[in-house]
Coordinates of C-alpha atoms and ligand atoms in Angstrom, one line a residue:
M160 CA 0.0 0.0 -0.2
F161 CA 0.8 3.8 -1.1
D162 CA 1.4 6.5 1.7
P163 CA -1.1 9.2 0.6
I164 CA 0.3 11.8 2.2
Q165 CA 4.2 11.0 0.5
V166 CA 2.3 10.6 -3.0
R167 CA 1.0 13.9 -2.3
Q168 CA 4.7 15.0 -2.8
D169 CA 4.3 14.2 -6.2
F170 CA 2.8 17.1 -7.0
P171 CA 2.7 21.3 -7.3
M172 CA -0.8 21.8 -6.2
L173 CA -1.0 19.8 -3.0
R174 CA 2.5 20.5 -1.7
Q175 CA 2.8 24.5 -1.5
G176 CA 0.0 24.7 0.9
K177 CA -2.7 26.1 -1.4
T178 CA -5.1 28.6 0.6
M179 CA -9.2 28.3 -0.7
Q180 CA -11.0 31.3 1.4
G181 CA -8.2 31.2 4.2
H182 CA -8.3 27.8 4.2
P183 CA -5.5 25.4 3.2
L184 CA -7.3 23.9 0.2
V185 CA -9.4 20.3 -0.5
Y186 CA -9.5 19.1 -3.3
L187 CA -12.7 16.5 -3.3
D188 CA -14.1 17.5 -7.4
N189 CA -11.4 15.1 -8.2
A190 CA -14.7 12.5 -10.6
S191 CA -13.9 16.3 -12.9
T192 CA -10.3 16.7 -13.0
T193 CA -7.6 15.7 -11.4
F194 CA -4.5 17.4 -9.7
K195 CA -0.8 16.6 -11.9
P196 CA 2.0 14.9 -10.7
D197 CA 5.7 16.7 -11.5
C198 CA 6.7 13.6 -14.2
V199 CA 3.7 14.8 -16.2
I200 CA 4.4 18.4 -16.2
E201 CA 7.8 17.9 -16.6
A202 CA 7.3 15.1 -19.6
M203 CA 5.3 17.9 -21.1
N204 CA 7.5 20.7 -20.7
R205 CA 10.3 18.3 -21.9
Y206 CA 8.6 18.6 -25.1
Y207 CA 8.2 22.4 -25.4
M208 CA 11.7 23.1 -23.9
D209 CA 13.3 20.7 -25.9
E210 CA 11.9 18.4 -28.7
T211 CA 9.4 20.3 -30.4
S212 CA 8.4 19.3 -33.6
N213 CA 5.6 18.2 -35.5
S214 CA 5.0 14.5 -36.4
H215 CA 4.5 12.1 -39.5
R216 CA 6.0 15.0 -41.2
G217 CA 9.7 15.5 -41.3
D218 CA 12.9 14.0 -42.3
Y219 CA 15.0 14.9 -40.0
D220 CA 16.1 13.0 -36.3
L221 CA 13.6 16.2 -34.0
C222 CA 11.1 14.4 -36.0
Y223 CA 11.7 10.9 -35.6
N224 CA 12.1 11.5 -31.9
A225 CA 8.1 13.2 -31.3
D226 CA 7.0 9.9 -34.3
R227 CA 9.3 7.3 -31.6
R228 CA 7.8 9.3 -28.3
I229 CA 4.4 9.1 -29.8
E230 CA 4.2 5.4 -30.3
S231 CA 6.5 5.3 -27.0
A232 CA 3.1 6.1 -25.1
R233 CA 0.6 4.2 -27.3
H234 CA 3.0 1.5 -25.9
A235 CA 2.6 2.2 -22.8
V236 CA -1.6 3.0 -22.4
A237 CA -2.1 -0.6 -24.7
E238 CA 0.3 -2.1 -21.6
F239 CA -2.0 -0.4 -19.8
L240 CA -4.6 -1.3 -20.9
G241 CA -4.2 -5.1 -22.0
A242 CA -4.7 -4.1 -25.5
E243 CA -2.4 -4.0 -28.6
D244 CA -0.7 -0.8 -29.5
K245 CA -2.9 -0.4 -33.2
E246 CA -5.9 -0.2 -31.1
I247 CA -5.2 2.7 -29.1
V248 CA -6.4 6.3 -30.9
F249 CA -5.4 9.1 -29.4
T250 CA -8.4 11.8 -29.2
A251 CA -9.2 14.6 -27.3
G252 CA -10.6 13.1 -24.5
T253 CA -14.0 10.8 -23.5
T254 CA -16.2 13.3 -25.6
E255 CA -13.9 12.9 -28.9
S256 CA -14.0 9.3 -27.9
I257 CA -17.7 8.5 -27.9
N258 CA -18.2 11.1 -31.0
L259 CA -15.4 8.8 -33.2
V260 CA -17.7 6.1 -32.7
A261 CA -20.9 7.5 -33.0
Y262 CA -20.4 9.2 -36.3
G263 CA -17.4 6.4 -37.6
Y264 CA -20.5 3.5 -36.9
G265 CA -22.9 4.3 -36.1
L266 CA -23.8 6.7 -39.2
K267 CA -22.2 4.5 -40.9
F268 CA -24.4 1.0 -40.0
L269 CA -26.8 1.8 -38.0
K270 CA -30.7 2.0 -40.1
P271 CA -34.5 3.2 -39.2
G272 CA -36.2 1.3 -36.4
D273 CA -33.0 -0.2 -34.6
E274 CA -31.8 -0.3 -30.7
I275 CA -29.0 1.8 -28.8
L276 CA -29.3 1.1 -25.6
L277 CA -28.3 3.6 -23.2
S278 CA -29.3 4.2 -19.5
V279 CA -30.4 6.6 -17.5
A280 CA -27.0 7.9 -15.6
E281 CA -25.4 9.1 -18.4
H282 CA -23.6 11.6 -18.8
A283 CA -24.3 14.2 -21.7
S284 CA -21.2 12.8 -23.3
N285 CA -22.6 9.3 -23.9
M286 CA -25.7 11.1 -24.6
M287 CA -25.9 13.7 -27.1
P288 CA -23.5 11.7 -29.7
W289 CA -26.2 9.4 -29.6
F290 CA -29.1 11.5 -29.4
R291 CA -27.5 13.4 -32.8
I292 CA -27.3 9.8 -34.9
A293 CA -30.0 8.8 -33.7
E294 CA -31.6 11.4 -35.5
L295 CA -29.7 10.4 -38.2
T296 CA -30.4 7.8 -39.2
G297 CA -34.2 6.6 -37.7
A298 CA -32.6 4.5 -35.0
R299 CA -34.6 4.0 -31.9
I300 CA -33.5 5.2 -28.1
A301 CA -33.9 3.2 -24.9
Y302 CA -32.7 2.6 -22.0
I303 CA -31.8 -0.6 -19.1
P304 CA -34.1 0.4 -15.8
L305 CA -31.8 0.6 -13.2
E306 CA -32.3 -1.0 -10.1
D307 CA -31.2 1.8 -7.0
G308 CA -29.4 3.6 -8.9
K309 CA -27.4 0.5 -11.1
I310 CA -28.0 -1.3 -13.6
T311 CA -27.8 -5.2 -13.6
V312 CA -27.6 -7.9 -15.5
E313 CA -31.0 -8.7 -15.3
G314 CA -32.7 -4.9 -16.4
L315 CA -29.7 -5.2 -19.7
R316 CA -30.8 -8.9 -20.5
K317 CA -34.8 -7.4 -20.0
S318 CA -33.8 -4.2 -23.0
L319 CA -32.1 -6.3 -25.2
N320 CA -33.8 -7.5 -28.4
E321 CA -33.2 -8.3 -32.3
K322 CA -33.0 -4.3 -32.6
T323 CA -30.0 -3.3 -30.7
K324 CA -27.3 -2.8 -31.9
I325 CA -24.9 -0.8 -29.8
V326 CA -25.2 -0.1 -25.7
A327 CA -23.0 2.0 -24.3
I328 CA -22.8 2.4 -20.5
A329 CA -20.4 4.3 -18.1
Y330 CA -18.1 1.5 -16.5
V331 CA -18.7 3.6 -13.3
G332 CA -21.0 6.5 -13.2
N333 CA -20.0 9.7 -12.5
V334 CA -22.8 11.0 -10.6
L335 CA -23.0 7.8 -8.0
G336 CA -20.0 6.1 -8.1
Y337 CA -21.9 2.7 -9.3
V338 CA -19.6 0.3 -11.1
A339 CA -21.4 -1.4 -13.9
P340 CA -20.8 -5.0 -14.5
V341 CA -19.6 -4.9 -17.9
K342 CA -17.8 -8.0 -18.4
E343 CA -21.2 -10.1 -17.7
M344 CA -22.8 -7.8 -20.1
A345 CA -20.3 -8.2 -23.0
K346 CA -21.1 -11.5 -22.7
I347 CA -25.1 -11.0 -23.2
I348 CA -25.1 -7.6 -25.5
H349 CA -22.5 -9.9 -27.5
E350 CA -25.0 -13.1 -27.7
S351 CA -27.4 -11.0 -29.0
G352 CA -24.9 -9.5 -32.5
A353 CA -24.9 -5.7 -30.9
L354 CA -21.3 -3.3 -30.6
F355 CA -20.2 -2.7 -26.4
L356 CA -19.5 0.2 -26.1
V357 CA -17.8 1.8 -22.2
D358 CA -17.5 5.0 -21.1
G359 CA -14.5 4.9 -19.6
A360 CA -13.6 8.5 -17.9
Q361 CA -14.7 7.3 -14.0
A362 CA -13.3 3.9 -14.3
V363 CA -9.8 3.4 -15.9
P364 CA -8.6 6.1 -13.7
H365 CA -9.2 3.7 -9.9
L366 CA -9.4 0.9 -11.3
A367 CA -7.1 -1.7 -12.6
I368 CA -8.5 -2.7 -16.8
D369 CA -8.0 -5.9 -19.1
A370 CA -9.4 -4.1 -21.4
K371 CA -9.6 -8.0 -23.6
D372 CA -10.9 -9.6 -20.8
L373 CA -13.5 -7.3 -21.0
D374 CA -14.4 -8.1 -24.0
C375 CA -15.9 -4.4 -25.2
D376 CA -16.4 -3.2 -28.6
F377 CA -15.0 0.0 -27.3
L378 CA -13.1 1.5 -24.2
A379 CA -13.4 5.8 -24.2
F380 CA -11.5 8.0 -21.2
S381 CA -9.3 11.0 -20.8
G382 CA -6.2 12.0 -19.3
H383 CA -7.2 15.0 -16.9
K384 CA -9.2 12.6 -14.4
M385 CA -6.2 10.1 -14.0
C386 CA -3.3 12.6 -13.3
G387 CA -2.6 13.6 -16.9
P388 CA -3.1 16.6 -19.3
T389 CA -6.2 18.1 -20.9
G390 CA -7.1 18.2 -23.9
I391 CA -5.4 14.7 -24.4
G392 CA -7.2 10.7 -24.6
V393 CA -8.2 7.6 -25.8
L394 CA -10.7 5.4 -28.0
Y395 CA -9.1 1.9 -27.3
G396 CA -11.7 -0.7 -30.4
K397 CA -10.8 -3.6 -31.3
Y398 CA -9.1 -3.5 -34.2
E399 CA -11.5 -5.1 -36.3
N400 CA -14.7 -3.0 -35.4
L401 CA -12.0 0.6 -35.9
C402 CA -11.1 -1.0 -39.9
K403 CA -14.9 -1.7 -39.7
M404 CA -15.8 2.4 -39.1
D405 CA -14.9 5.4 -41.2
P406 CA -13.1 8.1 -39.7
F407 CA -14.9 11.3 -38.3
L408 CA -12.4 13.3 -38.7
T409 CA -9.5 14.4 -42.2
G410 CA -7.4 15.8 -43.5
G411 CA -3.2 15.6 -43.0
G412 CA -1.8 13.2 -41.0
M413 CA -4.7 9.7 -41.1
N414 CA -4.6 9.8 -45.3
V415 CA -1.8 7.8 -48.0
K416 CA -3.3 9.7 -51.0
F417 CA -5.8 12.1 -52.3
S418 CA -6.8 13.2 -55.6
K419 CA -8.5 15.5 -57.7
D420 CA -11.3 13.4 -58.3
A421 CA -12.4 13.5 -54.9
T422 CA -11.4 9.4 -53.6
S423 CA -9.1 9.3 -51.2
V424 CA -7.4 6.2 -49.5
C425 CA -6.7 6.6 -45.0
L426 CA -4.2 5.1 -43.7
P427 CA -4.9 1.8 -41.2
P428 CA -6.1 2.5 -37.9
P429 CA -5.3 3.6 -35.4
M430 CA -3.9 6.5 -37.6
K431 CA -7.4 6.5 -39.7
Y432 CA -8.3 8.7 -37.1
E433 CA -6.1 10.6 -35.7
A434 CA -6.6 13.4 -38.5
G435 CA -4.0 16.7 -37.9
T436 CA -1.2 18.0 -35.6
L437 CA -2.0 16.0 -32.9
N438 CA -1.4 17.2 -28.9
I439 CA 1.5 15.8 -28.5
A440 CA 2.8 17.1 -25.0
G441 CA -0.7 15.9 -24.5
I442 CA 0.7 12.5 -25.4
Y443 CA 4.1 12.8 -23.4
G444 CA 1.9 13.7 -21.0
L445 CA -0.7 10.8 -20.3
E446 CA 2.1 8.7 -20.9
A447 CA 4.0 10.1 -18.2
A448 CA 0.2 9.6 -15.8
V449 CA -0.3 6.0 -17.6
K450 CA 3.5 5.3 -16.0
Y451 CA 3.0 6.9 -13.1
L452 CA -0.9 5.4 -12.2
A453 CA 0.9 2.0 -13.1
S454 CA 3.7 2.7 -10.6
I455 CA 1.2 2.8 -7.5
G456 CA -0.5 0.7 -8.6
M457 CA -4.2 0.7 -9.3
D458 CA -5.3 -2.0 -7.3
N459 CA -3.7 -0.2 -4.2
I460 CA -5.2 3.5 -5.4
R461 CA -8.6 1.1 -5.0
A462 CA -8.5 0.3 -1.7
H463 CA -7.4 2.9 -1.0
E464 CA -10.6 5.3 -2.6
E465 CA -12.4 2.6 -1.0
S466 CA -11.7 2.7 2.6
L467 CA -12.0 6.6 2.3
K468 CA -15.1 6.0 1.0
R469 CA -16.6 4.1 3.6
Y470 CA -14.4 6.8 5.9
A471 CA -16.2 9.6 4.7
I472 CA -20.1 7.5 4.7
E473 CA -19.6 6.7 9.0
E474 CA -19.1 10.3 9.8
L475 CA -20.9 12.6 7.4
K476 CA -24.1 9.9 8.6
K477 CA -22.5 11.3 12.6
T478 CA -23.6 14.1 11.4
N479 CA -27.6 13.3 10.9
M480 CA -27.2 15.9 8.5
V481 CA -27.4 14.6 5.1
T482 CA -29.0 12.2 2.7
I483 CA -26.5 10.4 1.0
Y484 CA -27.8 9.1 -1.9
N485 CA -24.7 5.8 -2.6
E486 CA -23.6 4.8 0.0
D487 CA -23.1 1.1 -1.3
A488 CA -21.3 2.4 -4.0
P489 CA -17.5 0.6 -4.3
S490 CA -16.3 3.6 -6.0
G491 CA -14.1 7.0 -4.4
I492 CA -17.8 9.2 -5.4
V493 CA -19.8 10.1 -2.0
T494 CA -23.4 11.7 -3.4
F495 CA -24.4 13.2 -0.9
N496 CA -26.9 16.2 0.1
I497 CA -27.3 18.5 3.5
H498 CA -31.2 18.8 5.2
G499 CA -32.7 21.5 4.3
V500 CA -30.0 22.9 1.8
F501 CA -29.8 22.9 -2.1
A502 CA -26.9 21.8 -3.2
Q503 CA -25.2 25.0 -5.0
D504 CA -25.9 26.2 -1.5
A505 CA -24.0 23.4 0.6
A506 CA -21.0 23.8 -2.0
T507 CA -20.6 27.4 -2.0
L508 CA -20.7 26.9 1.8
L509 CA -17.6 23.9 1.6
N510 CA -15.8 26.5 -0.8
S511 CA -16.2 29.3 2.4
K512 CA -14.4 27.1 3.8
G513 CA -11.7 26.4 1.5
I514 CA -13.2 22.5 0.0
A515 CA -13.6 22.4 -3.8
C516 CA -17.1 19.9 -3.8
R517 CA -18.6 19.2 -7.3
S518 CA -22.8 20.7 -6.7
G519 CA -25.7 20.2 -9.7
Q520 CA -26.5 17.8 -12.1
H521 CA -22.9 16.1 -13.2
C522 CA -23.6 16.5 -16.7
A523 CA -25.9 13.6 -15.9
K524 CA -29.6 15.5 -16.6
V525 CA -32.2 12.9 -16.8
L526 CA -30.7 10.9 -13.7
P527 CA -31.8 13.3 -11.2
E528 CA -35.8 12.1 -11.7
E529 CA -34.8 9.0 -11.2
L530 CA -33.1 10.3 -8.2
G531 CA -36.5 11.9 -6.5
T532 CA -33.7 15.4 -6.3
V533 CA -32.9 17.9 -8.4
A534 CA -29.4 18.3 -7.4
T535 CA -26.7 17.2 -4.8
V536 CA -23.3 17.3 -4.3
R537 CA -20.3 14.6 -5.1
A538 CA -17.7 14.7 -3.9
S539 CA -14.6 12.7 -5.0
F540 CA -11.2 11.2 -4.2
Y541 CA -8.2 10.3 -5.9
L542 CA -5.1 8.7 -4.8
Y543 CA -3.1 11.9 -2.2
T544 CA -6.5 12.3 -0.8
T545 CA -6.7 11.9 3.3
K546 CA -8.6 11.6 5.9
G547 CA -8.1 14.3 7.2
E548 CA -9.3 16.3 4.9
I549 CA -12.6 13.7 4.8
D550 CA -12.4 15.4 8.6
A551 CA -12.2 18.8 7.0
L552 CA -15.4 18.0 4.9
V553 CA -17.4 16.6 7.9
E554 CA -16.2 19.8 9.7
A555 CA -17.7 21.8 7.1
V556 CA -21.0 20.4 6.6
K557 CA -21.9 20.4 10.7
K558 CA -21.8 24.5 9.7
G559 CA -24.6 23.5 7.0
G560 CA -26.0 23.7 10.9
D561 CA -25.4 27.2 11.6
F562 CA -25.9 28.5 7.7
L563 CA -29.7 27.5 8.5
D564 CA -30.0 29.2 12.0
A565 CA -28.7 32.1 9.9
Y566 CA -31.2 31.7 7.1
F567 CA -34.4 30.7 9.7
Ligands
PMP727 N1 -18.1 10.1 -19.5 C1 -18.0 10.3 -17.6 C2 -18.7 9.1 -17.0 C3 -17.7 11.8 -17.2 O1 -17.7 12.1 -15.9 C4 -16.8 12.7 -18.1 C5 -16.2 13.9 -17.8 N2 -17.4 14.0 -16.3 C6 -17.1 12.4 -19.7 C7 -18.0 11.2 -20.3 C8 -16.8 13.1 -20.4 O2 -15.7 14.0 -20.5 P1 -14.7 14.9 -20.7 O3 -15.1 15.8 -21.1 O4 -12.8 14.5 -20.8 O5 -14.5 14.8 -22.5

């Protein structure tokens, strides 16, 4: 097991004694984005300070070096996921990865009457691209029913039918933090002949993943939620699917040739999907991030977050002042409301004590109907979160009582 106090020394945002509203900063919004360790910042700086060049473009050493670095990063990400290098496409993040599959696969293969199966707990980035594709192709959107906020195998079985062509769900939900049974789901989805896209934005940063073992067709995630830079992410796709799809973006870097008669030939995947100049600094940073997380150990990170979650639930419950919506979710996300305090007011109150939590609908705008509340507060932990920070959260929640007293 690692020591979170020691780990904090790797992060400039944590070791410089930052304050917010005159209090030590307590950052509990890691489901939104995470801090970056020195190794990630240094890797990006190395590109800008010492190794700047475009990739796939030139016949000189600097350029060869950039190409080599990109392929080394692709290999590091593939190893991190138990995938093959050729199955790793660099994108701007989860949103772009899902759009790539929606437009590259959905638009090409879906027909009127086909079904795209989602859940109401999905993030906007795993709903809106599918809404658009349904509109463009005449396909229909259907939902797996949730059971107490969870996606279950039984719910999936009930919802699948011969019309279902794509199932797209989050491995870990960004509001409630429930972990979907994706391995069992993949088996059932494939037996029915559909494809399975897993939104891994909240999973890849926190769980050990073996893409081959999960057997999903696509897995989308973002670097910035896993200690990496913003603006870089990945689409993992089984190679046969990447070969069948069309590119979503076209242009330089992804073609073999194009002619005046408006025909063109694409490079094979993954380059087929990497049009334009890549976020090369982001790729350097992402490589450093996956190596950093692997060196700590994904099982250790998960165990640390689960133990923090249990502690947070215990302590928050002792206040008798909160409703918790996801007590049994096995991840580092606690979603709650302070009795009688609107979520956004609660987040403002927490801010006044130096605590950064997200409030509102967390981009999953259909889920609140299911929860019976319009908005929630979300505290989300990571490898550098400490019990002391949870104590600070609990103390600030108790101050919610003072807040109410001031008004009533
Ligand atoms: N899906 C989920 C489950 C998420 O939590 C997020 C980010 N909040 C996204 C998709 C979108 O990620 P990004 O903004 O990095 O593209």
